[in-house]
Amino acid sequence: MADAGAQWGVALASLATVLVALALVHRPLGDYMAYTYQSRKDWRVERGIYRLIGVDPSSEQTWTAYARSLLAFSLVSVLAVYLLQRTQELLPYSLGLPAVPELLSFNTAVSFTTNTNWQSYSPEPTLGYVVQLAGLVTQNFVSAAVGMAVAVALVRGFAYRCAGTIGNFWVDLTRGTLGILMPLSILGALALLAGGVIQNFAGFQETTTLAGLTQHLPGGPVASQESIRLIGTNGGGFFNANSAHPFENPTGWTNMLQVVLLLLIPSAMPRMFGTMVGDRRQGFAILGVMTTLYLAAWGAATALELGGAGTASQLAGAAMEGKEARFGIPASALFAVSTTGTSTGAVNSMHDSYTSLGGMVPMVTMMLGEVSPGGVGAGLYGILVMAIIAVFVAGLLVGRTPEYLGKKITAREMKLAALYILATPALLLGGVALSLGLPGVRDDVIGTSIWNPGNHGVSELVYAFASAANNNGSAFAGLTANTDWLNSALGVAMLLGRFVPIVLALALAGSLARQDVVPATAGTLPTHRPQFVGLLVGIIILVTALTYFPVLALGPLAEGLSL
């Protein structure tokens, strides 16, 4: 392997390339998304969809009606994906594969509907093309559009004055899908095709190796799924190896492109936010917080993996276990913090094989609430909730009623924000506790699911529930998750981890939209300055540390300090 200096040079060059690419599209994409959601004009195809489903696009909804529409749509989505899997053997292009078992079908349906894309199965021998395209790819679009719709609804809560509504869910869903996700995914698919990602309906092809042995190579419509799973921060791979598979991610530059695609919309949403509230400085402040957390995670992961703690890594010259030689450590660490800092969950290396402390970094980026920069929509509404908490803390320090963007943060808003930040930790810690505490379940988890005993086994379980509760989808692959308990428990964690925060964010949007704007005074906290950026970063880190330090001490910290 190259020396550390050369490796850091590659790492910095890769990071700079990604940041420059994102900077070039930040303004036009952010402004376009704001225009898409604010436009009063409907496309012809939009009008056809609205007539088909019986929706008046000019009629806005209260937050409760918006939430009911969202939950009803998501329930239908879960049932549709579940039924497709259960009837797979009757469908065309099933590749001769049987129906997916009940609990695995439940887990997968919930996973893709919640934008998690957790996969307790190996895709190649489990799912045919119809289930992949009609079920999973469809959810890659609409689940991402749901998250974007919630973010836009919360932004309207800040932008509206004395309003009882926060927009129309069906309009936001349609525009997010047709106006933003579909055009971007087509462009992304064409770029991936040019880079060598496959796209066919060839099924399994028999070939002869150089050694004269027979091998069956899988085909499939990969590029089209690859594009939207990254742009929509979904993450579920067409192949079991995900973005480490050469048919999904063949070269170094396609790897760089995939990192850009998964960060594309989340990094542009702060610009959309600033445009919609009429103060783009606020968007830059939010972007500054996201970027600070992202760079900190990237630096930590790269340093810890290049340091290669452990006897085996030091003897080998680098911590290359679980990493593709064509990518190396710098590109693997960059992908890891990008996929867990968003809600993507795609992987080009095996996080379970990272050094103990290096593997803790992607775990912590999920525990931050995935706000660096977060999933499509979810990252923005998550960080805005944390901004509300930050201005509340600042108000306590100076003895003033806290305000954010001219809206007073009263007891109601703080209760909703507090419940929001408690929901995910309760699911994560509760899931781990039940898995290791219930007598019958504990024996099954330790005896069947956890292949690595001791502290690393705890890390695998914590990572799984962190991934599920935060709707990420990546995993420490040493954990066998296709069991009755984990399919059920992780499925429930994904459901509640998605929809409890969404309902709370919508309730917050409705509460804010009803308020009038309070004029700024000399005592108003400026939320567009570096001081607020630093405060918000500190609040996010403090809340995460206080919540998760004990469980981290039982897993990756204990393992890392024992080396």
XYZ file of C-alpha atoms in Angstrom:
563
model
C 0.000 0.000 0.000
C 1.023 3.624 -0.556
C 2.399 5.583 2.374
C 0.099 7.576 4.628
C 0.933 10.898 2.999
C -0.051 9.663 -0.447
C -3.234 8.113 0.953
C -4.209 11.394 2.577
C -3.519 13.144 -0.716
C -5.942 10.816 -2.473
C -8.489 11.281 0.312
C -8.324 15.082 0.149
C -8.499 15.098 -3.645
C -11.560 12.826 -3.568
C -13.277 14.969 -0.960
C -12.509 18.166 -2.880
C -13.920 16.683 -6.098
C -17.180 15.774 -4.382
C -17.525 19.165 -2.676
C -16.826 21.089 -5.887
C -19.404 19.031 -7.790
C -22.004 19.640 -5.081
C -21.176 23.354 -4.938
C -21.761 23.688 -8.691
C -25.307 22.307 -8.479
C -26.237 23.683 -5.042
C -27.761 26.950 -6.228
C -29.580 25.857 -9.411
C -30.945 22.648 -7.885
C -32.022 24.323 -4.640
C -33.761 27.159 -6.479
C -35.413 24.698 -8.878
C -36.777 22.616 -5.990
C -38.174 25.756 -4.339
C -39.824 26.751 -7.630
C -41.252 23.250 -8.114
C -42.991 23.230 -4.741
C -44.117 26.882 -4.836
C -45.354 27.061 -8.427
C -49.079 27.643 -8.943
C -48.949 26.075 -12.401
C -49.642 22.383 -12.887
C -48.124 20.297 -15.669
C -50.555 18.447 -17.928
C -49.467 15.094 -16.513
C -50.013 16.481 -13.009
C -53.573 17.515 -13.826
C -54.255 14.028 -15.164
C -53.003 12.440 -11.929
C -55.051 14.815 -9.775
C -58.218 14.016 -11.749
C -57.491 10.305 -11.481
C -57.150 10.343 -7.680
C -59.826 13.009 -7.130
C -57.608 15.736 -5.676
C -58.092 19.492 -5.978
C -54.518 20.811 -6.316
C -55.536 24.334 -5.309
C -56.893 23.131 -1.952
C -54.414 22.991 0.914
C -54.627 20.700 3.937
C -54.351 21.138 7.666
C -51.486 19.282 9.267
C -53.824 16.527 10.470
C -55.275 16.005 6.970
C -51.750 16.086 5.504
C -50.621 13.443 8.000
C -53.665 11.230 7.340
C -53.034 11.348 3.596
C -49.361 10.501 4.072
C -50.061 7.613 6.432
C -52.805 6.190 4.209
C -50.541 6.318 1.147
C -47.726 4.631 3.055
C -50.035 1.901 4.363
C -51.176 1.096 0.827
C -47.525 1.044 -0.259
C -46.593 -1.477 2.439
C -49.487 -3.751 1.472
C -48.676 -3.525 -2.252
C -45.005 -4.443 -1.828
C -45.927 -7.226 0.604
C -48.423 -8.764 -1.847
C -45.969 -8.576 -4.742
C -43.460 -10.597 -2.757
C -45.980 -13.134 -1.538
C -47.227 -13.771 -5.114
C -43.814 -13.630 -6.782
C -43.948 -17.159 -8.205
C -47.071 -16.178 -10.188
C -45.502 -13.076 -11.721
C -43.613 -12.793 -15.028
C -39.837 -12.387 -14.882
C -39.778 -14.088 -11.487
C -36.641 -15.993 -12.648
C -38.202 -19.151 -11.221
C -37.925 -17.815 -7.671
C -40.513 -18.767 -5.016
C -42.672 -16.446 -2.925
C -40.823 -14.571 -0.199
C -41.621 -15.806 3.363
C -44.172 -13.849 5.415
C -41.965 -12.078 7.956
C -39.243 -11.350 5.437
C -41.905 -9.907 3.114
C -43.171 -7.723 5.965
C -39.670 -6.523 6.795
C -38.842 -5.758 3.162
C -42.156 -4.003 2.460
C -41.731 -1.805 5.523
C -38.078 -1.231 4.733
C -38.626 0.153 1.224
C -41.756 2.117 2.126
C -39.914 3.890 4.944
C -36.951 4.808 2.697
C -34.738 2.482 4.793
C -33.993 -0.267 2.255
C -32.728 -2.618 4.939
C -32.178 -5.988 3.280
C -32.320 -9.111 5.435
C -31.962 -11.190 2.279
C -29.568 -11.683 -0.618
C -31.305 -10.065 -3.635
C -29.973 -12.348 -6.408
C -31.648 -15.602 -5.219
C -34.660 -13.908 -3.593
C -36.345 -11.353 -5.866
C -37.354 -11.401 -9.529
C -37.462 -8.427 -11.856
C -41.152 -7.545 -11.403
C -40.840 -7.314 -7.628
C -37.647 -5.308 -8.004
C -39.132 -2.838 -10.501
C -42.847 -2.648 -9.661
C -42.297 -2.896 -5.929
C -38.889 -1.743 -4.788
C -37.975 0.796 -7.485
C -41.417 2.399 -7.228
C -40.898 2.822 -3.500
C -37.450 4.259 -4.131
C -39.224 7.135 -5.882
C -42.286 7.685 -3.732
C -40.704 7.068 -0.313
C -38.111 9.713 -1.148
C -40.860 12.059 -2.347
C -42.705 11.534 0.960
C -39.660 12.671 2.944
C -39.237 15.719 0.720
C -42.922 16.563 1.135
C -42.614 16.571 4.938
C -39.582 18.859 4.758
C -41.440 21.264 2.478
C -44.462 21.222 4.792
C -42.272 22.161 7.771
C -40.598 24.937 5.767
C -44.069 26.287 4.951
C -44.761 26.305 8.679
C -41.993 28.882 9.051
C -42.929 30.773 5.874
C -46.728 30.993 6.334
C -48.403 33.602 8.532
C -51.610 32.969 10.477
C -52.448 30.004 8.256
C -54.350 26.871 9.132
C -52.800 24.822 6.331
C -49.335 23.549 5.343
C -49.826 22.533 1.692
C -51.324 19.541 -0.091
C -49.637 16.157 0.376
C -50.784 14.769 -2.981
C -49.443 17.784 -4.852
C -46.115 17.691 -2.995
C -45.798 13.930 -3.579
C -46.533 14.264 -7.299
C -44.226 17.210 -7.868
C -41.387 15.687 -5.904
C -41.631 12.480 -7.920
C -42.270 13.840 -11.419
C -40.533 17.203 -11.213
C -37.397 16.379 -9.227
C -36.654 12.694 -8.701
C -37.517 11.338 -12.144
C -35.463 13.840 -14.196
C -32.464 13.489 -11.907
C -32.685 9.686 -11.886
C -32.786 9.540 -15.710
C -29.666 11.690 -15.956
C -27.974 9.634 -13.230
C -28.848 6.332 -14.927
C -27.403 7.517 -18.239
C -24.178 8.577 -16.514
C -23.917 5.215 -14.724
C -24.580 3.349 -17.974
C -21.751 5.306 -19.579
C -19.538 4.205 -16.696
C -20.233 0.499 -17.248
C -23.138 -0.242 -14.882
C -25.257 -2.977 -16.497
C -28.890 -2.634 -17.654
C -30.638 -5.693 -19.102
C -33.242 -8.399 -18.500
C -30.873 -11.270 -19.192
C -31.339 -13.171 -15.946
C -28.524 -15.541 -14.976
C -25.987 -16.202 -17.716
C -23.811 -19.315 -17.684
C -20.161 -18.706 -18.520
C -16.885 -20.610 -18.370
C -14.045 -19.247 -16.256
C -10.360 -19.249 -17.183
C -9.975 -22.320 -15.003
C -12.591 -24.138 -17.056
C -15.259 -24.004 -14.350
C -18.891 -22.993 -14.863
C -20.147 -19.759 -13.310
C -23.595 -18.154 -13.356
C -23.439 -14.355 -13.720
C -26.541 -12.350 -12.765
C -27.911 -9.620 -14.989
C -30.751 -7.185 -14.496
C -31.967 -3.582 -14.838
C -29.297 -2.294 -12.496
C -28.433 1.222 -13.735
C -32.036 2.440 -13.541
C -32.385 1.183 -9.960
C -28.892 2.298 -8.987
C -29.590 5.902 -9.918
C -32.798 6.410 -7.933
C -31.609 4.380 -4.945
C -28.764 6.887 -4.574
C -30.565 10.107 -5.533
C -33.499 9.176 -3.297
C -31.110 8.167 -0.467
C -32.709 4.720 -0.458
C -29.651 2.477 -0.686
C -30.936 -1.045 -1.301
C -28.667 -2.802 -3.777
C -29.679 -4.911 -6.771
C -26.896 -7.292 -5.739
C -25.981 -8.471 -2.268
C -22.584 -6.758 -2.380
C -24.332 -3.451 -3.104
C -21.966 -0.761 -4.449
C -18.985 -3.053 -3.900
C -20.269 -5.193 -6.799
C -18.526 -4.403 -10.110
C -21.835 -4.580 -12.012
C -23.203 -1.806 -9.767
C -20.055 0.253 -9.280
C -17.347 -0.751 -11.766
C -14.715 1.995 -11.549
C -13.247 4.708 -9.392
C -15.080 7.484 -11.185
C -18.463 5.750 -10.944
C -17.750 5.438 -7.227
C -17.185 9.198 -7.052
C -20.348 9.784 -9.061
C -22.350 7.635 -6.659
C -21.150 9.680 -3.684
C -22.208 12.870 -5.484
C -25.613 11.415 -6.372
C -26.463 10.385 -2.828
C -25.460 13.817 -1.462
C -27.090 15.759 -4.305
C -30.580 16.565 -3.012
C -29.774 16.676 0.739
C -27.017 19.249 0.187
C -29.289 21.406 -2.018
C -32.283 21.393 0.332
C -30.870 24.135 2.604
C -30.854 26.417 -0.456
C -34.498 25.492 -1.078
C -35.246 26.241 2.582
C -33.595 29.664 2.468
C -35.404 30.555 -0.765
C -38.823 29.513 0.538
C -38.519 31.420 3.840
C -37.190 34.499 2.038
C -33.761 34.572 3.709
C -31.083 32.551 1.961
C -28.634 33.299 4.747
C -30.644 30.886 6.908
C -30.077 28.181 4.309
C -26.340 28.824 4.314
C -26.293 28.532 8.119
C -28.050 25.144 7.991
C -25.685 24.028 5.241
C -22.755 25.146 7.406
C -23.915 22.897 10.243
C -24.382 19.927 7.924
C -20.980 20.466 6.318
C -19.188 20.811 9.657
C -20.590 17.512 10.921
C -19.889 15.793 7.599
C -16.257 16.942 7.470
C -15.689 15.913 11.081
C -17.042 12.421 10.374
C -15.004 12.128 7.170
C -11.794 13.164 8.929
C -12.355 10.753 11.814
C -13.229 7.772 9.602
C -10.330 8.348 7.221
C -7.793 8.830 10.019
C -8.932 5.784 11.980
C -8.974 3.505 8.937
C -5.617 4.742 7.631
C -4.221 4.305 11.159
C -5.231 0.647 10.998
C -5.476 -0.091 14.710
C -4.979 -3.762 15.496
C -2.199 -6.292 14.976
C -3.646 -7.812 11.778
C -4.093 -4.431 10.087
C -0.609 -3.295 11.039
C 0.987 -6.501 9.773
C -0.934 -6.219 6.495
C 0.129 -2.595 6.081
C -3.429 -1.242 5.998
C -6.950 -1.987 7.238
C -8.063 -3.372 3.866
C -10.297 -6.195 5.106
C -13.786 -5.730 3.658
C -12.680 -3.020 1.218
C -12.436 -3.176 -2.554
C -8.845 -2.933 -3.794
C -10.011 -0.765 -6.696
C -11.318 1.837 -4.233
C -8.949 1.594 -1.283
C -9.344 3.181 2.131
C -9.890 6.851 1.125
C -12.804 6.154 -1.241
C -14.290 3.598 1.174
C -14.245 5.996 4.145
C -15.709 8.795 2.010
C -18.544 6.545 0.857
C -19.182 5.267 4.401
C -19.665 8.683 6.011
C -21.704 9.880 3.021
C -24.089 6.931 3.085
C -24.636 7.029 6.857
C -24.646 10.825 7.102
C -27.587 10.598 4.719
C -30.255 7.922 5.038
C -28.902 6.046 2.025
C -27.381 2.894 3.494
C -25.625 1.862 0.279
C -22.104 0.537 0.875
C -18.971 0.035 -1.221
C -17.154 -1.644 1.673
C -18.173 -3.792 4.608
C -18.570 -1.600 7.692
C -18.389 -4.664 9.929
C -14.751 -5.107 8.869
C -13.695 -1.571 9.749
C -11.465 -1.045 12.744
C -13.469 -0.912 15.959
C -13.292 2.875 16.292
C -13.446 3.401 12.535
C -16.681 1.404 12.434
C -18.052 3.536 15.243
C -17.960 6.626 12.998
C -20.745 5.556 10.585
C -22.689 4.346 13.621
C -22.410 7.769 15.254
C -23.343 9.648 12.071
C -26.645 7.752 12.159
C -27.054 8.483 15.866
C -26.649 12.208 15.142
C -30.055 11.914 13.508
C -28.657 11.684 9.993
C -28.383 15.440 9.576
C -24.963 15.526 7.926
C -26.602 16.292 5.520
C -29.353 13.722 6.067
C -31.775 11.925 3.783
C -33.889 13.598 1.117
C -36.235 15.718 3.208
C -35.550 13.879 6.455
C -32.202 15.599 6.918
C -33.728 19.057 6.554
C -36.715 18.579 8.836
C -34.479 16.787 11.353
C -31.979 19.623 11.553
C -34.751 22.249 11.725
C -36.112 20.491 14.808
C -32.625 20.649 16.315
C -32.461 24.356 15.398
C -35.630 24.912 17.417
C -34.003 23.215 20.404
C -30.877 25.327 19.923
C -32.792 28.645 19.975
C -34.700 27.429 23.038
C -31.415 26.768 24.857
C -30.111 30.166 23.770
C -33.305 31.803 25.012
C -32.858 30.175 28.418
C -29.332 31.548 28.622
C -30.370 35.169 27.999
C -33.803 35.061 29.602
C -35.850 35.732 26.435
C -38.702 33.936 24.715
C -36.952 31.950 21.987
C -37.741 32.755 18.358
C -36.699 31.161 15.083
C -37.352 32.862 11.760
C -39.798 35.191 13.443
C -41.861 32.409 15.040
C -42.059 32.083 18.823
C -40.956 28.751 20.229
C -43.572 28.134 22.899
C -44.179 25.183 25.198
C -46.150 23.381 22.463
C -43.311 23.586 19.943
C -40.767 22.471 22.517
C -42.859 19.466 23.545
C -43.103 18.369 19.928
C -39.371 18.900 19.381
C -38.531 17.002 22.582
C -40.714 14.067 21.577
C -39.077 14.111 18.149
C -35.545 13.742 19.487
C -36.628 11.055 21.981
C -38.411 8.817 19.463
C -35.389 7.370 17.664
C -33.231 6.730 20.768
C -36.176 4.986 22.438
C -36.527 2.637 19.483
C -32.789 2.016 19.171
C -32.038 1.435 22.834
C -35.336 -0.352 23.455
C -34.741 -2.709 20.538
C -31.238 -3.601 21.741
C -32.448 -4.052 25.321
C -35.302 -6.368 24.318
C -33.041 -8.387 22.016
C -30.552 -9.004 24.821
C -33.004 -9.035 27.729
C -35.960 -11.247 26.775
C -34.992 -14.820 27.741
C -36.093 -16.698 24.621
C -35.135 -13.900 22.274
C -31.716 -13.417 23.858
C -30.714 -17.027 23.260
C -31.818 -16.831 19.634
C -30.018 -13.524 18.986
C -26.761 -14.602 20.606
C -26.871 -18.170 19.308
C -28.089 -17.500 15.747
C -27.786 -13.847 14.735
C -24.538 -12.636 16.301
C -21.562 -14.391 14.750
C -18.968 -12.348 16.625
C -19.205 -12.705 20.410
C -18.249 -10.028 22.904
C -18.124 -6.284 22.346
C -18.181 -6.546 18.566
C -21.385 -8.579 18.716
C -22.971 -5.778 20.750
C -21.765 -3.309 18.113
C -23.456 -5.364 15.368
C -26.775 -5.331 17.181
C -26.569 -1.629 18.088
C -25.696 -0.798 14.481
C -28.710 -2.771 13.212
C -31.198 -0.915 15.407
C -29.473 2.419 14.750
C -29.831 1.742 11.036
C -33.468 0.658 11.308
C -34.658 3.396 13.664
C -32.928 6.095 11.611
C -34.156 4.579 8.307
C -30.624 4.127 6.983
C -30.438 0.500 5.879
C -26.710 -0.255 6.093
C -25.506 -3.018 8.401
C -22.623 -4.657 10.190
C -22.896 -7.729 7.998
C -21.736 -10.150 10.684
C -25.287 -10.025 12.029
C -27.729 -12.575 10.602
C -30.934 -10.541 10.507
C -33.209 -12.939 8.610
C -34.779 -14.431 11.733
C -38.342 -14.141 13.015
C -37.359 -11.830 15.864
C -35.127 -9.442 13.966
C -37.393 -9.303 10.915
C -40.244 -8.306 13.241
C -38.344 -6.059 15.653
C -36.405 -4.206 12.967
C -39.581 -3.854 10.907
C -41.378 -2.200 13.828
C -38.345 0.025 14.488
C -38.353 1.136 10.834
C -42.079 1.878 10.879
C -42.069 3.873 14.100
C -38.692 5.466 13.355
C -40.125 6.845 10.120
C -43.673 7.848 10.913
C -43.554 9.002 14.550
C -40.996 11.757 13.717
C -42.931 12.619 10.538
C -46.198 13.122 12.428
C -44.402 15.234 15.051
C -42.724 17.325 12.332
C -46.095 17.903 10.641
C -47.692 18.861 13.962
C -44.828 21.312 14.462
C -45.434 22.708 10.963
C -49.108 23.238 11.726
C -48.346 24.967 15.026
C -45.823 27.318 13.421
C -48.011 28.097 10.407
C -50.783 29.401 12.694
C -48.461 32.020 14.179
C -47.809 35.489 12.867
C -44.227 36.692 12.451
C -42.743 38.500 15.439
C -40.690 41.581 14.432
C -36.975 41.259 15.118
C -35.582 43.383 17.941
C -32.133 44.136 19.326
C -32.444 41.063 21.548
C -33.381 38.619 18.767
C -30.852 35.847 18.287
C -29.339 36.054 14.770
C -29.627 32.541 13.388
C -27.652 33.150 10.209
C -24.283 33.879 11.812
C -21.347 31.577 12.614
C -22.138 31.762 16.323
C -25.466 30.041 15.768
C -23.840 27.492 13.480
C -21.431 26.647 16.311
C -24.260 26.514 18.851
C -26.331 24.165 16.706
C -23.363 21.877 16.042
C -22.666 21.764 19.783
C -26.303 20.994 20.656
C -26.462 18.128 18.143
C -23.215 16.600 19.436
C -24.204 17.079 23.089
C -27.632 15.474 22.685
C -26.095 12.532 20.815
C -23.316 12.029 23.358
C -25.633 12.148 26.377
C -28.043 9.716 24.738
C -25.732 7.109 23.257
C -22.416 7.181 25.104
C -23.318 4.298 27.494
C -24.257 1.914 24.683
C -21.210 2.949 22.641
C -19.068 2.213 25.686
C -20.373 -1.363 25.696
C -19.626 -1.886 22.010
C -17.096 -0.100 19.778
C -15.409 1.961 22.495
C -14.770 -1.076 24.689
C -13.530 -3.062 21.706
C -11.291 -0.241 20.494
C -9.728 0.428 23.888
C -8.995 -3.274 24.382
C -6.720 -3.474 21.317
